[in-house]
mmCIF file of C-alpha atoms in Angstrom:
data_model
loop_
_atom_site.group_PDB
_atom_site.id
_atom_site.type_symbol
_atom_site.label_atom_id
_atom_site.label_comp_id
_atom_site.label_asym_id
_atom_site.label_seq_id
_atom_site.Cartn_x
_atom_site.Cartn_y
_atom_site.Cartn_z
ATOM 1 C CA MET A 1 44.749 -41.380 -33.595
ATOM 2 C CA ARG A 2 43.511 -40.769 -29.799
ATOM 3 C CA LYS A 3 39.800 -39.370 -29.050
ATOM 4 C CA GLY A 4 40.229 -36.454 -26.905
ATOM 5 C CA PHE A 5 39.988 -32.745 -27.190
ATOM 6 C CA SER A 6 43.245 -30.555 -27.282
ATOM 7 C CA ILE A 7 44.226 -27.689 -25.371
ATOM 8 C CA ILE A 8 43.184 -25.636 -28.435
ATOM 9 C CA GLN A 9 40.116 -26.902 -28.843
ATOM 10 C CA MET A 10 38.964 -26.571 -25.068
ATOM 11 C CA LEU A 11 40.429 -22.700 -24.849
ATOM 12 C CA VAL A 12 38.194 -21.701 -27.253
ATOM 13 C CA ILE A 13 34.812 -23.680 -25.589
ATOM 14 C CA ILE A 14 36.198 -22.188 -22.135
ATOM 15 C CA PHE A 15 36.248 -18.593 -24.061
ATOM 16 C CA VAL A 16 33.234 -18.954 -26.335
ATOM 17 C CA LEU A 17 31.049 -20.072 -22.612
ATOM 18 C CA SER A 18 32.774 -17.329 -20.792
ATOM 19 C CA LEU A 19 31.710 -14.947 -24.014
ATOM 20 C CA LEU A 20 27.870 -16.710 -23.908
ATOM 21 C CA LEU A 21 27.727 -16.887 -19.283
ATOM 22 C CA THR A 22 28.890 -12.912 -19.476
ATOM 23 C CA SER A 23 26.005 -11.758 -21.912
ATOM 24 C CA LEU A 24 23.399 -13.883 -19.643
ATOM 25 C CA ALA A 25 24.580 -11.737 -16.559
ATOM 26 C CA PRO A 26 21.822 -9.185 -16.898
ATOM 27 C CA LEU A 27 19.511 -11.333 -17.667
ATOM 28 C CA SER A 28 19.767 -13.763 -13.777
ATOM 29 C CA THR A 29 20.142 -10.661 -12.379
ATOM 30 C CA ALA A 30 17.236 -9.662 -13.718
ATOM 31 C CA MET A 31 15.441 -13.368 -12.388
ATOM 32 C CA LEU A 32 16.834 -13.602 -9.158
ATOM 33 C CA ARG A 33 16.326 -9.632 -8.002
ATOM 34 C CA ASP A 34 14.280 -7.608 -10.333
ATOM 35 C CA ILE A 35 10.757 -9.451 -10.135
ATOM 36 C CA PRO A 36 10.358 -10.493 -6.726
ATOM 37 C CA SER A 37 10.935 -6.755 -6.226
ATOM 38 C CA SER A 38 8.202 -6.031 -8.560
ATOM 39 C CA TYR A 39 6.164 -8.789 -7.685
ATOM 40 C CA ARG A 40 6.453 -7.733 -4.236
ATOM 41 C CA MET A 41 5.951 -3.528 -5.259
ATOM 42 C CA ILE A 42 3.156 -5.629 -6.593
ATOM 43 C CA GLU A 43 1.759 -7.017 -4.101
ATOM 44 C CA ALA A 44 1.083 -4.558 -1.904
ATOM 45 C CA ASN A 45 -0.275 -2.052 -4.471
ATOM 46 C CA THR A 46 -3.018 -4.556 -4.803
ATOM 47 C CA SER A 47 -2.744 -5.016 -1.049
ATOM 48 C CA MET A 48 -3.203 -1.684 -0.657
ATOM 49 C CA LEU A 49 -6.373 -0.771 -3.236
ATOM 50 C CA ASN A 50 -8.653 -3.531 -1.685
ATOM 51 C CA ALA A 51 -8.320 -1.334 1.248
ATOM 52 C CA LEU A 52 -8.942 1.950 -0.468
ATOM 53 C CA LYS A 53 -12.350 0.081 -1.730
ATOM 54 C CA GLN A 54 -13.114 -0.343 2.433
ATOM 55 C CA MET A 55 -12.615 2.888 2.637
ATOM 56 C CA ARG A 56 -14.260 4.175 0.206
ATOM 57 C CA ARG A 57 -17.375 2.156 1.537
ATOM 58 C CA ASP A 58 -17.025 3.318 4.470
ATOM 59 C CA VAL A 59 -16.584 6.933 3.904
ATOM 60 C CA ASN A 60 -19.810 6.645 1.493
ATOM 61 C CA ALA A 61 -21.461 5.537 4.062
ATOM 62 C CA ALA A 62 -20.236 7.789 6.684
ATOM 63 C CA LYS A 63 -21.647 10.652 8.522
ATOM 64 C CA GLY A 64 -19.346 11.849 9.112
ATOM 65 C CA PHE A 65 -16.147 12.264 11.284
ATOM 66 C CA ALA A 66 -14.866 12.177 14.510
ATOM 67 C CA GLY A 67 -12.381 13.589 16.663
ATOM 68 C CA SER A 68 -11.661 11.454 19.170
ATOM 69 C CA PHE A 69 -14.329 8.560 19.725
ATOM 70 C CA ASN A 70 -12.763 6.553 23.224
ATOM 71 C CA ASP A 71 -9.025 6.307 23.552
ATOM 72 C CA TYR A 72 -8.393 6.776 19.616
ATOM 73 C CA ILE A 73 -7.828 10.959 18.887
ATOM 74 C CA ALA A 74 -8.263 11.366 14.476
ATOM 75 C CA ASN A 75 -4.189 12.500 13.578
ATOM 76 C CA ASN A 76 -1.526 11.230 11.210
ATOM 77 C CA GLU A 77 -2.461 7.699 10.941
ATOM 78 C CA THR A 78 -5.548 7.207 12.443
ATOM 79 C CA LEU A 79 -8.435 8.079 10.666
ATOM 80 C CA LEU A 80 -11.978 7.821 12.661
ATOM 81 C CA ILE A 81 -15.166 7.732 10.117
ATOM 82 C CA GLU A 82 -19.095 8.343 11.803
ATOM 83 C CA ALA A 83 -21.458 5.749 10.670
ATOM 84 C CA ALA A 84 -25.047 5.605 11.046
ATOM 85 C CA ASN A 85 -24.800 2.822 14.773
ATOM 86 C CA ASN A 86 -20.982 2.792 14.451
ATOM 87 C CA VAL A 87 -17.916 4.252 14.113
ATOM 88 C CA ILE A 88 -14.904 2.607 12.132
ATOM 89 C CA CYS A 89 -10.952 3.808 12.967
ATOM 90 C CA TYR A 90 -8.404 3.400 10.593
ATOM 91 C CA GLN A 91 -4.326 2.879 11.810
ATOM 92 C CA PHE A 92 -1.649 3.111 9.035
ATOM 93 C CA LYS A 93 1.605 2.269 11.240
ATOM 94 C CA ASP A 94 4.192 -0.365 11.127
ATOM 95 C CA GLY A 95 3.357 -1.854 7.204
ATOM 96 C CA GLU A 96 -0.667 -2.900 8.323
ATOM 97 C CA LEU A 97 -3.851 -0.941 7.797
ATOM 98 C CA LEU A 98 -5.296 -1.565 10.879
ATOM 99 C CA ARG A 99 -9.620 -0.914 10.911
ATOM 100 C CA ARG A 100 -11.427 -1.180 13.328
ATOM 101 C CA LYS A 101 -15.328 -1.304 13.961
ATOM 102 C CA PHE A 102 -17.208 -0.470 16.683
ATOM 103 C CA ALA A 103 -20.631 -2.001 16.516
ATOM 104 C CA ASN A 104 -21.693 0.299 19.576
ATOM 105 C CA ALA A 105 -20.914 3.696 18.785
ATOM 106 C CA GLU A 106 -21.760 5.487 22.583
ATOM 107 C CA THR A 107 -19.903 1.887 24.239
ATOM 108 C CA GLY A 108 -17.279 1.775 22.098
ATOM 109 C CA THR A 109 -18.419 -2.248 22.164
ATOM 110 C CA GLY A 110 -18.361 -5.077 19.191
ATOM 111 C CA GLU A 111 -15.336 -3.794 18.432
ATOM 112 C CA GLU A 112 -14.885 -6.015 14.939
ATOM 113 C CA ILE A 113 -11.501 -5.714 13.941
ATOM 114 C CA ARG A 114 -9.131 -5.984 9.796
ATOM 115 C CA ARG A 115 -5.942 -6.020 8.500
ATOM 116 C CA TRP A 116 -4.065 -5.345 5.726
ATOM 117 C CA PRO A 117 -0.187 -6.012 5.165
ATOM 118 C CA ILE A 118 0.882 -3.153 3.108
ATOM 119 C CA ARG A 119 5.083 -4.074 2.773
ATOM 120 C CA HIS A 120 7.213 -0.328 2.339
ATOM 121 C CA GLY A 121 3.927 1.125 1.380
ATOM 122 C CA LYS A 122 2.913 4.610 2.246
ATOM 123 C CA ILE A 123 -1.020 6.226 3.346
ATOM 124 C CA GLU A 124 -1.221 9.096 3.990
ATOM 125 C CA TRP A 125 -4.530 11.236 5.224
ATOM 126 C CA GLN A 126 -6.229 15.107 5.760
ATOM 127 C CA LEU A 127 -9.377 15.913 6.670
ATOM 128 C CA TRP A 128 -11.319 18.251 4.533
ATOM 129 C CA ARG A 129 -12.742 21.422 5.926
ATOM 130 C CA GLU A 130 -15.119 23.811 5.706
ATOM 131 C CA ASP A 131 -18.040 25.853 7.848
ATOM 132 C CA GLY A 132 -16.129 24.008 10.381
ATOM 133 C CA ARG A 133 -17.022 20.505 9.631
ATOM 134 C CA ASP A 134 -14.353 17.977 8.242
ATOM 135 C CA TYR A 135 -16.476 16.686 4.544
ATOM 136 C CA ALA A 136 -14.743 14.500 2.836
ATOM 137 C CA VAL A 137 -10.697 12.535 3.067
ATOM 138 C CA GLU A 138 -8.316 13.402 0.578
ATOM 139 C CA ILE A 139 -6.206 10.038 0.719
ATOM 140 C CA ASN A 140 -2.464 9.960 -0.481
ATOM 141 C CA SER A 141 -0.907 6.467 -1.270
ATOM 142 C CA CYS A 142 2.487 5.230 -2.806
ATOM 143 C CA VAL A 143 4.968 2.445 -2.557
ATOM 144 C CA GLU A 144 8.465 3.585 -1.396
ATOM 145 C CA ARG A 145 10.840 1.016 -2.185
ATOM 146 C CA GLU A 146 15.177 1.780 -1.557
ATOM 147 C CA VAL A 147 16.990 1.309 -4.167
ATOM 148 C CA ASP A 148 20.447 2.216 -3.846
ATOM 149 C CA SER A 149 20.321 4.092 -1.300
ATOM 150 C CA TRP A 150 17.817 6.467 -2.727
ATOM 151 C CA LYS A 151 13.938 5.785 -2.159
ATOM 152 C CA ASP A 152 11.811 5.027 -5.576
ATOM 153 C CA ARG A 153 8.486 5.988 -4.435
ATOM 154 C CA LYS A 154 5.941 3.614 -7.403
ATOM 155 C CA MET A 155 2.580 3.368 -7.699
ATOM 156 C CA ALA A 156 1.885 7.129 -6.194
ATOM 157 C CA ASN A 157 -2.355 8.155 -6.425
ATOM 158 C CA SER A 158 -4.071 10.634 -5.206
ATOM 159 C CA TYR A 159 -8.088 9.879 -4.344
ATOM 160 C CA VAL A 160 -10.799 11.970 -2.621
ATOM 161 C CA TYR A 161 -13.539 10.386 -0.828
ATOM 162 C CA PHE A 162 -16.589 12.608 0.261
ATOM 163 C CA ALA A 163 -18.741 11.880 2.786
ATOM 164 C CA GLY A 164 -22.275 10.667 2.345
ATOM 165 C CA ILE A 165 -23.842 12.863 3.613
ATOM 166 C CA TYR A 166 -22.036 15.695 3.052
ATOM 167 C CA ARG A 167 -22.963 14.134 -0.321
ATOM 168 C CA GLU A 168 -26.237 13.975 -0.015
ATOM 169 C CA SER A 169 -26.468 17.725 1.665
ATOM 170 C CA VAL A 170 -24.741 19.327 -1.850
ATOM 171 C CA ASN A 171 -27.980 17.569 -4.031
#
């Protein structure tokens, strides 16, 4: 009797192995595609939350919002915050939130720049106005990803920050 496997035994092993690999295919898909995608989304949301914390601190210390400063005009992509001795400019474009702090509010000098990469992120802000004066900013944020030709919005949040000078006048 010779050592080895018969052709029938080999066919049975191949059949069982193919059943096992077919049942593990969804798991390998998740490991190779879904987990890294979820990680990138959580990373973008974490970066966005860090930026929003800084925005909250800036708005809390603000005396108001500016309509324009130097070459910057407040709109959907640009938010201008007037602080005691400086002006802070936030801009969101090309998947990045940019914060410029101008140390001298009159001349626009002494620029300090900070960046938060927010890949596939979306941030929109709108100023709240009463009696011709902006007193708060509403910020809507989310992370969008494209899944099979449709956009999936994840981690959507809305925040309202009141300018520090407004809170003091209400109290």
